[in-house]
Short mmCIF file of C-alpha atoms in Angstrom, two decimals:
data_model
loop_
_atom_site.label_atom_id
_atom_site.label_comp_id
_atom_site.label_asym_id
_atom_site.label_seq_id
_atom_site.Cartn_x
_atom_site.Cartn_y
_atom_site.Cartn_z
CA UNK A 1474 0.00 0.00 0.00
CA UNK A 1475 2.89 2.32 0.82
CA UNK A 1476 4.44 1.70 -2.60
CA UNK A 1477 1.16 2.54 -4.33
CA UNK A 1478 0.91 5.75 -2.33
CA UNK A 1479 4.48 6.67 -3.35
CA UNK A 1480 3.74 5.90 -6.99
CA UNK A 1481 0.61 8.05 -6.90
CA UNK A 1482 2.53 10.89 -5.26
CA UNK A 1483 5.23 10.63 -7.95
CA UNK A 1484 2.58 10.65 -10.66
CA UNK A 1485 0.93 13.71 -9.12
CA UNK A 1486 4.28 15.49 -8.87
CA UNK A 1487 5.04 14.63 -12.52
CA UNK A 1488 1.63 15.86 -13.63
CA UNK A 1489 2.15 19.11 -11.73
CA UNK A 1490 5.53 19.64 -13.40
CA UNK A 1491 4.07 19.01 -16.86
CA UNK A 1492 1.01 21.21 -16.22
CA UNK A 1493 3.16 24.01 -14.88
CA UNK A 1494 5.54 23.63 -17.82
CA UNK A 1495 2.75 23.88 -20.38
CA UNK A 1496 1.36 26.97 -18.65
CA UNK A 1497 4.78 28.59 -18.74
CA UNK A 1498 5.36 27.62 -22.37
CA UNK A 1499 1.97 29.17 -23.21
CA UNK A 1500 3.12 32.36 -21.51
CA UNK A 1501 6.24 32.30 -23.69
CA UNK A 1502 4.11 31.99 -26.80
CA UNK A 1503 2.05 34.96 -25.68
CA UNK A 1504 5.12 37.09 -25.21
CA UNK A 1505 5.68 36.75 -21.47
CA UNK A 1506 9.32 35.75 -21.61
CA UNK A 1507 10.83 34.99 -18.26
CA UNK A 1508 13.66 32.49 -18.39
CA UNK A 1509 13.91 32.49 -14.64
CA UNK A 1510 10.32 31.39 -14.10
CA UNK A 1511 10.07 29.08 -17.08
CA UNK A 1512 12.77 26.54 -16.40
CA UNK A 1513 14.51 27.10 -13.09
CA UNK A 1514 11.79 25.24 -11.21
CA UNK A 1515 12.46 22.11 -13.27
CA UNK A 1516 16.21 22.58 -13.14
CA UNK A 1517 16.25 22.43 -9.35
CA UNK A 1518 16.45 18.65 -9.52
CA UNK A 1519 18.98 18.48 -12.35
CA UNK A 1520 22.73 18.72 -11.88
CA UNK A 1521 24.35 22.17 -11.84
CA UNK A 1522 26.14 21.40 -15.13
CA UNK A 1523 22.83 20.95 -16.92
CA UNK A 1524 21.16 23.74 -14.94
CA UNK A 1525 23.73 26.31 -16.07
CA UNK A 1526 24.11 25.09 -19.64
CA UNK A 1527 24.07 28.15 -21.89
CA UNK A 1528 22.08 26.46 -24.65
CA UNK A 1529 18.94 26.47 -22.48
CA UNK A 1530 18.94 30.28 -22.50
CA UNK A 1531 19.87 30.25 -26.20
CA UNK A 1532 16.83 28.09 -26.96
CA UNK A 1533 14.54 30.45 -25.06
CA UNK A 1534 16.05 33.42 -26.90
CA UNK A 1535 15.51 31.69 -30.24
CA UNK A 1536 11.88 30.99 -29.34
CA UNK A 1537 11.40 34.61 -28.35
CA UNK A 1538 12.92 35.74 -31.66
CA UNK A 1539 10.70 33.37 -33.64
CA UNK A 1540 7.53 34.69 -32.01
CA UNK A 1541 8.59 38.32 -32.24
CA UNK A 1542 9.83 38.18 -35.82
CA UNK A 1543 6.93 36.24 -37.28
CA UNK A 1544 4.36 38.49 -35.59
CA UNK A 1545 6.08 41.66 -36.78
CA UNK A 1546 6.54 40.37 -40.31
CA UNK A 1547 3.02 38.99 -40.66
CA UNK A 1548 1.52 42.23 -39.40
CA UNK A 1549 3.54 44.16 -41.99
CA UNK A 1550 2.64 41.76 -44.80
CA UNK A 1551 -1.07 41.66 -43.95
CA UNK A 1552 -1.39 45.43 -43.71
CA UNK A 1553 0.29 46.11 -47.07
CA UNK A 1554 -2.85 45.37 -49.14
CA UNK A 1555 -0.85 44.07 -52.10
CA UNK A 1556 -0.87 40.36 -51.30
CA UNK A 1557 -3.84 38.17 -52.08
CA UNK A 1558 -5.79 36.24 -49.47
CA UNK A 1559 -4.34 32.95 -50.75
CA UNK A 1560 -0.83 34.28 -50.33
CA UNK A 1561 -1.55 35.54 -46.83
CA UNK A 1562 -3.12 32.18 -45.96
CA UNK A 1563 0.00 30.38 -47.20
CA UNK A 1564 2.26 32.73 -45.22
CA UNK A 1565 0.11 32.17 -42.15
CA UNK A 1566 0.40 28.38 -42.54
CA UNK A 1567 4.18 28.62 -42.85
CA UNK A 1568 4.36 30.74 -39.69
CA UNK A 1569 2.03 28.35 -37.86
CA UNK A 1570 4.24 25.41 -38.83
CA UNK A 1571 7.39 27.15 -37.66
CA UNK A 1572 5.73 28.20 -34.43
CA UNK A 1573 4.34 24.71 -33.71
CA UNK A 1574 7.73 23.17 -34.40
CA UNK A 1575 9.40 25.60 -32.02
CA UNK A 1576 6.80 24.81 -29.35
CA UNK A 1577 7.60 21.12 -29.84
CA UNK A 1578 11.25 22.04 -29.26
CA UNK A 1579 10.31 23.70 -25.96
CA UNK A 1580 8.31 20.63 -24.94
CA UNK A 1581 11.34 18.45 -25.65
CA UNK A 1582 13.59 20.83 -23.72
CA UNK A 1583 11.23 20.75 -20.74
CA UNK A 1584 11.31 16.95 -20.80
CA UNK A 1585 15.10 16.86 -20.95
CA UNK A 1586 15.76 19.33 -18.15
CA UNK A 1587 13.17 17.90 -15.79
CA UNK A 1588 14.87 14.91 -14.25
CA UNK A 1589 11.69 13.06 -13.31
CA UNK A 1590 10.57 12.89 -16.96
CA UNK A 1591 13.45 11.00 -18.58
CA UNK A 1592 16.20 8.75 -17.36
CA UNK A 1593 19.30 10.35 -18.79
CA UNK A 1594 22.75 11.09 -17.50
CA UNK A 1595 24.09 14.63 -17.74
CA UNK A 1596 25.97 14.01 -20.98
CA UNK A 1597 22.85 12.64 -22.65
CA UNK A 1598 20.88 15.65 -21.41
CA UNK A 1599 23.48 18.07 -22.78
CA UNK A 1600 23.48 16.28 -26.13
CA UNK A 1601 19.67 16.39 -26.24
CA UNK A 1602 19.72 20.11 -25.41
CA UNK A 1603 22.24 20.64 -28.23
CA UNK A 1604 19.92 18.81 -30.65
CA UNK A 1605 17.00 20.99 -29.59
CA UNK A 1606 19.17 24.08 -30.02
CA UNK A 1607 20.23 23.01 -33.52
CA UNK A 1608 16.63 22.34 -34.50
CA UNK A 1609 15.20 25.60 -33.17
CA UNK A 1610 18.14 27.53 -34.66
CA UNK A 1611 17.31 25.98 -38.03
CA UNK A 1612 13.71 27.09 -37.64
CA UNK A 1613 14.82 30.63 -36.82
CA UNK A 1614 17.16 30.70 -39.84
CA UNK A 1615 14.36 29.44 -42.08
CA UNK A 1616 11.97 32.04 -40.67
CA UNK A 1617 14.45 34.83 -41.37
CA UNK A 1618 15.04 33.61 -44.94
CA UNK A 1619 11.29 33.28 -45.48
CA UNK A 1620 10.73 36.79 -44.12
CA UNK A 1621 13.42 38.17 -46.45
CA UNK A 1622 11.77 36.47 -49.43
CA UNK A 1623 8.34 37.72 -48.37
CA UNK A 1624 9.74 41.25 -48.03
CA UNK A 1625 11.15 41.07 -51.55
CA UNK A 1626 7.77 39.87 -52.85
CA UNK A 1627 6.04 42.67 -50.95
CA UNK A 1628 8.33 45.32 -52.45
CA UNK A 1629 7.85 43.91 -55.95
CA UNK A 1630 4.07 43.99 -55.50
CA UNK A 1631 4.21 47.58 -54.22
CA UNK A 1632 6.28 48.63 -57.25
CA UNK A 1633 3.91 46.79 -59.56
CA UNK A 1634 0.91 48.53 -57.99
CA UNK A 1635 2.66 51.90 -58.25
CA UNK A 1636 3.45 51.21 -61.92
CA UNK A 1637 -0.15 50.30 -62.67
CA UNK A 1638 -1.33 53.46 -60.92
CA UNK A 1639 1.14 55.57 -62.92
CA UNK A 1640 -0.13 54.08 -66.19
CA UNK A 1641 -3.73 54.67 -65.12
CA UNK A 1642 -2.94 58.26 -64.19
CA UNK A 1643 -1.14 58.75 -67.50
CA UNK A 1644 -4.10 57.53 -69.52
CA UNK A 1645 -6.72 59.12 -67.27
CA UNK A 1646 -8.24 55.90 -65.90
#
């Protein structure tokens, strides 16, 4: 009976960690970035080497950049009035895919740095954190390249619209 009680307590503690982690990740997605609150609770039970690993902060910074950059860029693209609804829908789907992938990265990070979730030694945890960092960095690089391409398209469309307007003005239409 005592073992069952211990198992149930461990399950409850694990559920609390996961619930709290999801709440904090949601706050990150909404722009409430607080590295201290997000992961230090889970790191309390992980070795100091993992706790202080710089890639954890780098991952959070990359997530913050992804959210900030895609919001800013989408707002600019949507307000320009030169892209069609199909194009904006496509852009929105690309951003949603990048964002969901980055949230998956944060879920994986939370699992890795919370010792009760996975049985890993410190080296395995550091390697897993490095993999998450590489993946989220790739997403950020892709987002930036996509935003550059979308900006070029936006400028071309603006020039095209200005050219059409000039021709209309010239011919009195």
